[in-house]
Amino acid sequence: EVQLVESGGGLVQAGGSLRLSCAASGFTFDDYAIGWFRQAPGKEREGVSQIGSSDGSAYYADPVKGRFTISSDSAKTTVYLQMNSLKPEDTAVYYCAARLTYYSGAYYPDPDEYDYWGQGTQVTVSS
C-alpha cells in the first residue's frame, strides 16, 4: 500500500524557515515523481515543487523560486521541502503527492496528474 506522510509544518514569523518532510512507502516503481502542493482557505490547490526519482530533476512554481528547495534522501524514501524567507502568502496546508509514472524531465503541475496524496501539514506564516 502506498503511503505518504507529511511532517514539519508549524507557525513561523515572516522571513523564517521551515523544512517539510514527506515519508513515502509502498512504491515498487522505478520512475515516479513527488510533488508538493498547497491549498490556502478559499483557494484551489496549487503546485509548489516537484522532484523526479530517476533523474532528480526539480521544478518550482514561480512564487517560490529562489526561496524553496526540494530534495530527497539517498534511499529516495523521504522528500524534503526546505522553505526559506517565508511570507504570509505562503500560509496553507501543504500536501505531498506521488505520481507513479514519470518521464525524465517532465513536469506535472496539475494535482489531477498525481495518484496518491498525504494528509497534509499546516504551515502558518505570521506577519
PDB file of N, CA, C and O in Angstrom, residues 24-86:
ATOM      1  N   ALA A  24       7.692   8.421   2.152  1.00  0.00           N
ATOM      2  CA  ALA A  24       6.963   7.615   1.177  1.00  0.00           C
ATOM      3  C   ALA A  24       7.258   6.137   1.376  1.00  0.00           C
ATOM      4  O   ALA A  24       8.397   5.756   1.655  1.00  0.00           O
ATOM      5  N   SER A  25       6.252   5.320   1.225  1.00  0.00           N
ATOM      6  CA  SER A  25       6.432   3.869   1.328  1.00  0.00           C
ATOM      7  C   SER A  25       5.435   3.183   0.422  1.00  0.00           C
ATOM      8  O   SER A  25       4.447   3.777  -0.014  1.00  0.00           O
ATOM      9  N   GLY A  26       5.725   1.907   0.131  1.00  0.00           N
ATOM     10  CA  GLY A  26       4.817   1.109  -0.682  1.00  0.00           C
ATOM     11  C   GLY A  26       5.036   1.247  -2.170  1.00  0.00           C
ATOM     12  O   GLY A  26       4.241   0.757  -2.962  1.00  0.00           O
ATOM     13  N   PHE A  27       6.137   1.892  -2.567  1.00  0.00           N
ATOM     14  CA  PHE A  27       6.422   2.049  -4.001  1.00  0.00           C
ATOM     15  C   PHE A  27       7.172   0.839  -4.517  1.00  0.00           C
ATOM     16  O   PHE A  27       8.110   0.367  -3.879  1.00  0.00           O
ATOM     17  N   THR A  28       6.794   0.390  -5.699  1.00  0.00           N
ATOM     18  CA  THR A  28       7.558  -0.646  -6.378  1.00  0.00           C
ATOM     19  C   THR A  28       7.934  -0.209  -7.777  1.00  0.00           C
ATOM     20  O   THR A  28       8.318  -1.004  -8.610  1.00  0.00           O
ATOM     21  N   PHE A  29       7.795   1.050  -8.062  1.00  0.00           N
ATOM     22  CA  PHE A  29       8.096   1.588  -9.381  1.00  0.00           C
ATOM     23  C   PHE A  29       9.471   2.235  -9.384  1.00  0.00           C
ATOM     24  O   PHE A  29       9.926   2.737  -8.385  1.00  0.00           O
ATOM     25  N   ASP A  30      10.110   2.194 -10.527  1.00  0.00           N
ATOM     26  CA  ASP A  30      11.436   2.773 -10.641  1.00  0.00           C
ATOM     27  C   ASP A  30      11.385   4.277 -10.893  1.00  0.00           C
ATOM     28  O   ASP A  30      12.249   5.004 -10.440  1.00  0.00           O
ATOM     29  N   ASP A  31      10.395   4.695 -11.638  1.00  0.00           N
ATOM     30  CA  ASP A  31      10.312   6.105 -12.013  1.00  0.00           C
ATOM     31  C   ASP A  31       9.014   6.701 -11.504  1.00  0.00           C
ATOM     32  O   ASP A  31       7.936   6.293 -11.920  1.00  0.00           O
ATOM     33  N   TYR A  32       9.159   7.645 -10.617  1.00  0.00           N
ATOM     34  CA  TYR A  32       7.982   8.323 -10.081  1.00  0.00           C
ATOM     35  C   TYR A  32       8.347   9.759  -9.761  1.00  0.00           C
ATOM     36  O   TYR A  32       9.527  10.117  -9.706  1.00  0.00           O
ATOM     37  N   ALA A  33       7.371  10.557  -9.581  1.00  0.00           N
ATOM     38  CA  ALA A  33       7.568  11.951  -9.207  1.00  0.00           C
ATOM     39  C   ALA A  33       6.867  12.215  -7.884  1.00  0.00           C
ATOM     40  O   ALA A  33       5.785  11.682  -7.625  1.00  0.00           O
ATOM     41  N   ILE A  34       7.492  13.018  -7.079  1.00  0.00           N
ATOM     42  CA  ILE A  34       6.877  13.501  -5.843  1.00  0.00           C
ATOM     43  C   ILE A  34       6.660  14.998  -5.996  1.00  0.00           C
ATOM     44  O   ILE A  34       7.594  15.737  -6.329  1.00  0.00           O
ATOM     45  N   GLY A  35       5.463  15.409  -5.770  1.00  0.00           N
ATOM     46  CA  GLY A  35       5.147  16.829  -5.858  1.00  0.00           C
ATOM     47  C   GLY A  35       4.700  17.383  -4.524  1.00  0.00           C
ATOM     48  O   GLY A  35       4.107  16.659  -3.713  1.00  0.00           O
ATOM     49  N   TRP A  36       4.991  18.633  -4.296  1.00  0.00           N
ATOM     50  CA  TRP A  36       4.449  19.371  -3.153  1.00  0.00           C
ATOM     51  C   TRP A  36       3.409  20.340  -3.681  1.00  0.00           C
ATOM     52  O   TRP A  36       3.661  21.059  -4.659  1.00  0.00           O
ATOM     53  N   PHE A  37       2.272  20.338  -3.036  1.00  0.00           N
ATOM     54  CA  PHE A  37       1.182  21.240  -3.375  1.00  0.00           C
ATOM     55  C   PHE A  37       0.761  21.976  -2.113  1.00  0.00           C
ATOM     56  O   PHE A  37       1.090  21.561  -1.004  1.00  0.00           O
ATOM     57  N   ARG A  38       0.033  23.063  -2.295  1.00  0.00           N
ATOM     58  CA  ARG A  38      -0.514  23.750  -1.132  1.00  0.00           C
ATOM     59  C   ARG A  38      -1.910  24.266  -1.454  1.00  0.00           C
ATOM     60  O   ARG A  38      -2.246  24.503  -2.616  1.00  0.00           O
ATOM     61  N   GLN A  39      -2.674  24.413  -0.401  1.00  0.00           N
ATOM     62  CA  GLN A  39      -4.034  24.921  -0.549  1.00  0.00           C
ATOM     63  C   GLN A  39      -4.349  25.858   0.598  1.00  0.00           C
ATOM     64  O   GLN A  39      -4.351  25.453   1.761  1.00  0.00           O
ATOM     65  N   ALA A  40      -4.592  27.101   0.243  1.00  0.00           N
ATOM     66  CA  ALA A  40      -4.970  28.108   1.217  1.00  0.00           C
ATOM     67  C   ALA A  40      -6.499  28.155   1.304  1.00  0.00           C
ATOM     68  O   ALA A  40      -7.186  27.764   0.350  1.00  0.00           O
ATOM     69  N   PRO A  41      -7.039  28.624   2.404  1.00  0.00           N
ATOM     70  CA  PRO A  41      -8.500  28.698   2.536  1.00  0.00           C
ATOM     71  C   PRO A  41      -9.143  29.468   1.397  1.00  0.00           C
ATOM     72  O   PRO A  41      -8.698  30.564   1.050  1.00  0.00           O
ATOM     73  N   GLY A  42     -10.152  28.868   0.794  1.00  0.00           N
ATOM     74  CA  GLY A  42     -10.877  29.533  -0.277  1.00  0.00           C
ATOM     75  C   GLY A  42     -10.183  29.522  -1.621  1.00  0.00           C
ATOM     76  O   GLY A  42     -10.678  30.119  -2.580  1.00  0.00           O
ATOM     77  N   LYS A  43      -9.041  28.854  -1.696  1.00  0.00           N
ATOM     78  CA  LYS A  43      -8.293  28.827  -2.954  1.00  0.00           C
ATOM     79  C   LYS A  43      -8.133  27.396  -3.449  1.00  0.00           C
ATOM     80  O   LYS A  43      -8.262  26.443  -2.686  1.00  0.00           O
ATOM     81  N   GLU A  44      -7.818  27.270  -4.714  1.00  0.00           N
ATOM     82  CA  GLU A  44      -7.582  25.955  -5.281  1.00  0.00           C
ATOM     83  C   GLU A  44      -6.200  25.442  -4.882  1.00  0.00           C
ATOM     84  O   GLU A  44      -5.299  26.227  -4.561  1.00  0.00           O
ATOM     85  N   ARG A  45      -6.074  24.134  -4.917  1.00  0.00           N
ATOM     86  CA  ARG A  45      -4.779  23.530  -4.642  1.00  0.00           C
ATOM     87  C   ARG A  45      -3.821  23.891  -5.779  1.00  0.00           C
ATOM     88  O   ARG A  45      -4.179  23.789  -6.952  1.00  0.00           O
ATOM     89  N   GLU A  46      -2.618  24.296  -5.420  1.00  0.00           N
ATOM     90  CA  GLU A  46      -1.656  24.713  -6.424  1.00  0.00           C
ATOM     91  C   GLU A  46      -0.332  23.980  -6.255  1.00  0.00           C
ATOM     92  O   GLU A  46       0.075  23.650  -5.138  1.00  0.00           O
ATOM     93  N   GLY A  47       0.333  23.750  -7.365  1.00  0.00           N
ATOM     94  CA  GLY A  47       1.630  23.099  -7.331  1.00  0.00           C
ATOM     95  C   GLY A  47       2.695  24.032  -6.803  1.00  0.00           C
ATOM     96  O   GLY A  47       2.697  25.231  -7.095  1.00  0.00           O
ATOM     97  N   VAL A  48       3.593  23.484  -5.997  1.00  0.00           N
ATOM     98  CA  VAL A  48       4.688  24.249  -5.414  1.00  0.00           C
ATOM     99  C   VAL A  48       6.026  23.791  -5.985  1.00  0.00           C
ATOM    100  O   VAL A  48       6.836  24.600  -6.429  1.00  0.00           O
ATOM    101  N   SER A  49       6.238  22.464  -5.976  1.00  0.00           N
ATOM    102  CA  SER A  49       7.523  21.940  -6.415  1.00  0.00           C
ATOM    103  C   SER A  49       7.371  20.467  -6.748  1.00  0.00           C
ATOM    104  O   SER A  49       6.411  19.813  -6.349  1.00  0.00           O
ATOM    105  N   GLN A  50       8.340  19.945  -7.491  1.00  0.00           N
ATOM    106  CA  GLN A  50       8.304  18.541  -7.897  1.00  0.00           C
ATOM    107  C   GLN A  50       9.728  18.047  -8.060  1.00  0.00           C
ATOM    108  O   GLN A  50      10.618  18.793  -8.477  1.00  0.00           O
ATOM    109  N   ILE A  51       9.924  16.752  -7.737  1.00  0.00           N
ATOM    110  CA  ILE A  51      11.212  16.127  -7.976  1.00  0.00           C
ATOM    111  C   ILE A  51      10.983  14.764  -8.616  1.00  0.00           C
ATOM    112  O   ILE A  51      10.056  14.044  -8.243  1.00  0.00           O
ATOM    113  N   GLY A  52      11.821  14.417  -9.598  1.00  0.00           N
ATOM    114  CA  GLY A  52      11.734  13.123 -10.254  1.00  0.00           C
ATOM    115  C   GLY A  52      12.678  12.130  -9.595  1.00  0.00           C
ATOM    116  O   GLY A  52      13.806  12.482  -9.251  1.00  0.00           O
ATOM    117  N   SER A  53      12.223  10.905  -9.436  1.00  0.00           N
ATOM    118  CA  SER A  53      13.033   9.923  -8.712  1.00  0.00           C
ATOM    119  C   SER A  53      14.261   9.483  -9.503  1.00  0.00           C
ATOM    120  O   SER A  53      15.321   9.244  -8.926  1.00  0.00           O
ATOM    121  N   SER A  54      14.127   9.334 -10.803  1.00  0.00           N
ATOM    122  CA  SER A  54      15.213   8.759 -11.596  1.00  0.00           C
ATOM    123  C   SER A  54      16.304   9.761 -11.943  1.00  0.00           C
ATOM    124  O   SER A  54      17.477   9.390 -12.010  1.00  0.00           O
ATOM    125  N   ASP A  55      15.932  11.018 -12.128  1.00  0.00           N
ATOM    126  CA  ASP A  55      16.936  11.994 -12.551  1.00  0.00           C
ATOM    127  C   ASP A  55      17.120  13.142 -11.582  1.00  0.00           C
ATOM    128  O   ASP A  55      18.003  13.981 -11.775  1.00  0.00           O
ATOM    129  N   GLY A  56      16.290  13.187 -10.543  1.00  0.00           N
ATOM    130  CA  GLY A  56      16.423  14.254  -9.557  1.00  0.00           C
ATOM    131  C   GLY A  56      16.045  15.626 -10.067  1.00  0.00           C
ATOM    132  O   GLY A  56      16.315  16.637  -9.395  1.00  0.00           O
ATOM    133  N   SER A  57      15.419  15.669 -11.242  1.00  0.00           N
ATOM    134  CA  SER A  57      15.016  16.981 -11.783  1.00  0.00           C
ATOM    135  C   SER A  57      14.052  17.656 -10.832  1.00  0.00           C
ATOM    136  O   SER A  57      13.118  17.041 -10.327  1.00  0.00           O
ATOM    137  N   ALA A  58      14.294  18.932 -10.603  1.00  0.00           N
ATOM    138  CA  ALA A  58      13.463  19.696  -9.675  1.00  0.00           C
ATOM    139  C   ALA A  58      12.790  20.852 -10.409  1.00  0.00           C
ATOM    140  O   ALA A  58      13.413  21.500 -11.259  1.00  0.00           O
ATOM    141  N   TYR A  59      11.532  21.080 -10.078  1.00  0.00           N
ATOM    142  CA  TYR A  59      10.786  22.196 -10.638  1.00  0.00           C
ATOM    143  C   TYR A  59      10.134  22.975  -9.511  1.00  0.00           C
ATOM    144  O   TYR A  59       9.782  22.403  -8.476  1.00  0.00           O
ATOM    145  N   TYR A  60       9.973  24.279  -9.756  1.00  0.00           N
ATOM    146  CA  TYR A  60       9.383  25.148  -8.751  1.00  0.00           C
ATOM    147  C   TYR A  60       8.380  26.080  -9.408  1.00  0.00           C
ATOM    148  O   TYR A  60       8.597  26.578 -10.517  1.00  0.00           O
ATOM    149  N   ALA A  61       7.297  26.317  -8.697  1.00  0.00           N
ATOM    150  CA  ALA A  61       6.353  27.325  -9.148  1.00  0.00           C
ATOM    151  C   ALA A  61       6.982  28.707  -8.968  1.00  0.00           C
ATOM    152  O   ALA A  61       7.817  28.910  -8.077  1.00  0.00           O
ATOM    153  N   ASP A  62       6.580  29.638  -9.799  1.00  0.00           N
ATOM    154  CA  ASP A  62       7.196  30.970  -9.776  1.00  0.00           C
ATOM    155  C   ASP A  62       7.162  31.635  -8.402  1.00  0.00           C
ATOM    156  O   ASP A  62       8.149  32.267  -7.999  1.00  0.00           O
ATOM    157  N   PRO A  63       6.052  31.530  -7.642  1.00  0.00           N
ATOM    158  CA  PRO A  63       6.014  32.237  -6.337  1.00  0.00           C
ATOM    159  C   PRO A  63       7.058  31.757  -5.325  1.00  0.00           C
ATOM    160  O   PRO A  63       7.330  32.474  -4.353  1.00  0.00           O
ATOM    161  N   VAL A  64       7.624  30.566  -5.531  1.00  0.00           N
ATOM    162  CA  VAL A  64       8.550  30.032  -4.531  1.00  0.00           C
ATOM    163  C   VAL A  64       9.973  29.901  -5.050  1.00  0.00           C
ATOM    164  O   VAL A  64      10.877  29.525  -4.301  1.00  0.00           O
ATOM    165  N   LYS A  65      10.190  30.194  -6.312  1.00  0.00           N
ATOM    166  CA  LYS A  65      11.537  30.090  -6.874  1.00  0.00           C
ATOM    167  C   LYS A  65      12.516  30.959  -6.106  1.00  0.00           C
ATOM    168  O   LYS A  65      12.229  32.111  -5.787  1.00  0.00           O
ATOM    169  N   GLY A  66      13.652  30.377  -5.820  1.00  0.00           N
ATOM    170  CA  GLY A  66      14.681  31.105  -5.085  1.00  0.00           C
ATOM    171  C   GLY A  66      14.521  31.059  -3.585  1.00  0.00           C
ATOM    172  O   GLY A  66      15.428  31.472  -2.852  1.00  0.00           O
ATOM    173  N   ARG A  67      13.378  30.571  -3.106  1.00  0.00           N
ATOM    174  CA  ARG A  67      13.131  30.503  -1.660  1.00  0.00           C
ATOM    175  C   ARG A  67      12.972  29.066  -1.173  1.00  0.00           C
ATOM    176  O   ARG A  67      13.330  28.755  -0.041  1.00  0.00           O
ATOM    177  N   PHE A  68      12.394  28.210  -1.989  1.00  0.00           N
ATOM    178  CA  PHE A  68      12.139  26.822  -1.615  1.00  0.00           C
ATOM    179  C   PHE A  68      13.106  25.907  -2.351  1.00  0.00           C
ATOM    180  O   PHE A  68      13.473  26.163  -3.512  1.00  0.00           O
ATOM    181  N   THR A  69      13.489  24.821  -1.687  1.00  0.00           N
ATOM    182  CA  THR A  69      14.352  23.819  -2.305  1.00  0.00           C
ATOM    183  C   THR A  69      13.799  22.439  -2.011  1.00  0.00           C
ATOM    184  O   THR A  69      13.544  22.106  -0.846  1.00  0.00           O
ATOM    185  N   ILE A  70      13.640  21.633  -3.060  1.00  0.00           N
ATOM    186  CA  ILE A  70      13.161  20.268  -2.904  1.00  0.00           C
ATOM    187  C   ILE A  70      14.351  19.320  -3.015  1.00  0.00           C
ATOM    188  O   ILE A  70      15.277  19.551  -3.806  1.00  0.00           O
ATOM    189  N   SER A  71      14.330  18.262  -2.218  1.00  0.00           N
ATOM    190  CA  SER A  71      15.408  17.284  -2.260  1.00  0.00           C
ATOM    191  C   SER A  71      14.878  15.950  -1.748  1.00  0.00           C
ATOM    192  O   SER A  71      13.784  15.874  -1.203  1.00  0.00           O
ATOM    193  N   SER A  72      15.690  14.916  -1.927  1.00  0.00           N
ATOM    194  CA  SER A  72      15.319  13.611  -1.396  1.00  0.00           C
ATOM    195  C   SER A  72      16.527  12.978  -0.743  1.00  0.00           C
ATOM    196  O   SER A  72      17.676  13.334  -1.042  1.00  0.00           O
ATOM    197  N   ASP A  73      16.275  12.029   0.157  1.00  0.00           N
ATOM    198  CA  ASP A  73      17.389  11.339   0.780  1.00  0.00           C
ATOM    199  C   ASP A  73      17.951  10.293  -0.182  1.00  0.00           C
ATOM    200  O   ASP A  73      17.381  10.025  -1.234  1.00  0.00           O
ATOM    201  N   SER A  74      19.082   9.711   0.178  1.00  0.00           N
ATOM    202  CA  SER A  74      19.772   8.799  -0.736  1.00  0.00           C
ATOM    203  C   SER A  74      18.942   7.554  -1.024  1.00  0.00           C
ATOM    204  O   SER A  74      19.039   6.971  -2.103  1.00  0.00           O
ATOM    205  N   ALA A  75      18.120   7.154  -0.094  1.00  0.00           N
ATOM    206  CA  ALA A  75      17.280   5.978  -0.304  1.00  0.00           C
ATOM    207  C   ALA A  75      16.010   6.308  -1.065  1.00  0.00           C
ATOM    208  O   ALA A  75      15.237   5.401  -1.404  1.00  0.00           O
ATOM    209  N   LYS A  76      15.801   7.602  -1.305  1.00  0.00           N
ATOM    210  CA  LYS A  76      14.616   8.078  -2.033  1.00  0.00           C
ATOM    211  C   LYS A  76      13.326   7.668  -1.345  1.00  0.00           C
ATOM    212  O   LYS A  76      12.311   7.405  -1.993  1.00  0.00           O
ATOM    213  N   THR A  77      13.381   7.621  -0.012  1.00  0.00           N
ATOM    214  CA  THR A  77      12.153   7.305   0.717  1.00  0.00           C
ATOM    215  C   THR A  77      11.545   8.524   1.368  1.00  0.00           C
ATOM    216  O   THR A  77      10.401   8.478   1.820  1.00  0.00           O
ATOM    217  N   THR A  78      12.318   9.591   1.445  1.00  0.00           N
ATOM    218  CA  THR A  78      11.820  10.825   2.041  1.00  0.00           C
ATOM    219  C   THR A  78      12.164  12.006   1.136  1.00  0.00           C
ATOM    220  O   THR A  78      13.297  12.116   0.666  1.00  0.00           O
ATOM    221  N   VAL A  79      11.189  12.840   0.899  1.00  0.00           N
ATOM    222  CA  VAL A  79      11.382  14.061   0.110  1.00  0.00           C
ATOM    223  C   VAL A  79      11.198  15.248   1.036  1.00  0.00           C
ATOM    224  O   VAL A  79      10.267  15.276   1.844  1.00  0.00           O
ATOM    225  N   TYR A  80      12.088  16.204   0.910  1.00  0.00           N
ATOM    226  CA  TYR A  80      12.062  17.381   1.767  1.00  0.00           C
ATOM    227  C   TYR A  80      11.712  18.630   0.956  1.00  0.00           C
ATOM    228  O   TYR A  80      12.022  18.722  -0.233  1.00  0.00           O
ATOM    229  N   LEU A  81      11.107  19.564   1.631  1.00  0.00           N
ATOM    230  CA  LEU A  81      10.877  20.878   1.046  1.00  0.00           C
ATOM    231  C   LEU A  81      11.396  21.905   2.041  1.00  0.00           C
ATOM    232  O   LEU A  81      10.779  22.128   3.087  1.00  0.00           O
ATOM    233  N   GLN A  82      12.561  22.445   1.747  1.00  0.00           N
ATOM    234  CA  GLN A  82      13.138  23.490   2.577  1.00  0.00           C
ATOM    235  C   GLN A  82      12.541  24.816   2.149  1.00  0.00           C
ATOM    236  O   GLN A  82      12.659  25.200   0.981  1.00  0.00           O
ATOM    237  N   MET A  83      11.910  25.489   3.082  1.00  0.00           N
ATOM    238  CA  MET A  83      11.232  26.741   2.777  1.00  0.00           C
ATOM    239  C   MET A  83      11.900  27.872   3.545  1.00  0.00           C
ATOM    240  O   MET A  83      11.862  27.875   4.784  1.00  0.00           O
ATOM    241  N   ASN A  84      12.514  28.774   2.844  1.00  0.00           N
ATOM    242  CA  ASN A  84      13.187  29.919   3.448  1.00  0.00           C
ATOM    243  C   ASN A  84      12.475  31.215   3.070  1.00  0.00           C
ATOM    244  O   ASN A  84      11.666  31.243   2.134  1.00  0.00           O
ATOM    245  N   SER A  85      12.795  32.264   3.786  1.00  0.00           N
ATOM    246  CA  SER A  85      12.218  33.586   3.519  1.00  0.00           C
ATOM    247  C   SER A  85      10.703  33.501   3.375  1.00  0.00           C
ATOM    248  O   SER A  85      10.115  34.041   2.432  1.00  0.00           O
ATOM    249  N   LEU A  86      10.089  32.841   4.319  1.00  0.00           N
ATOM    250  CA  LEU A  86       8.652  32.615   4.230  1.00  0.00           C
ATOM    251  C   LEU A  86       7.871  33.915   4.323  1.00  0.00           C
ATOM    252  O   LEU A  86       8.274  34.868   5.017  1.00  0.00           O
TER     253      LEU A  86
END
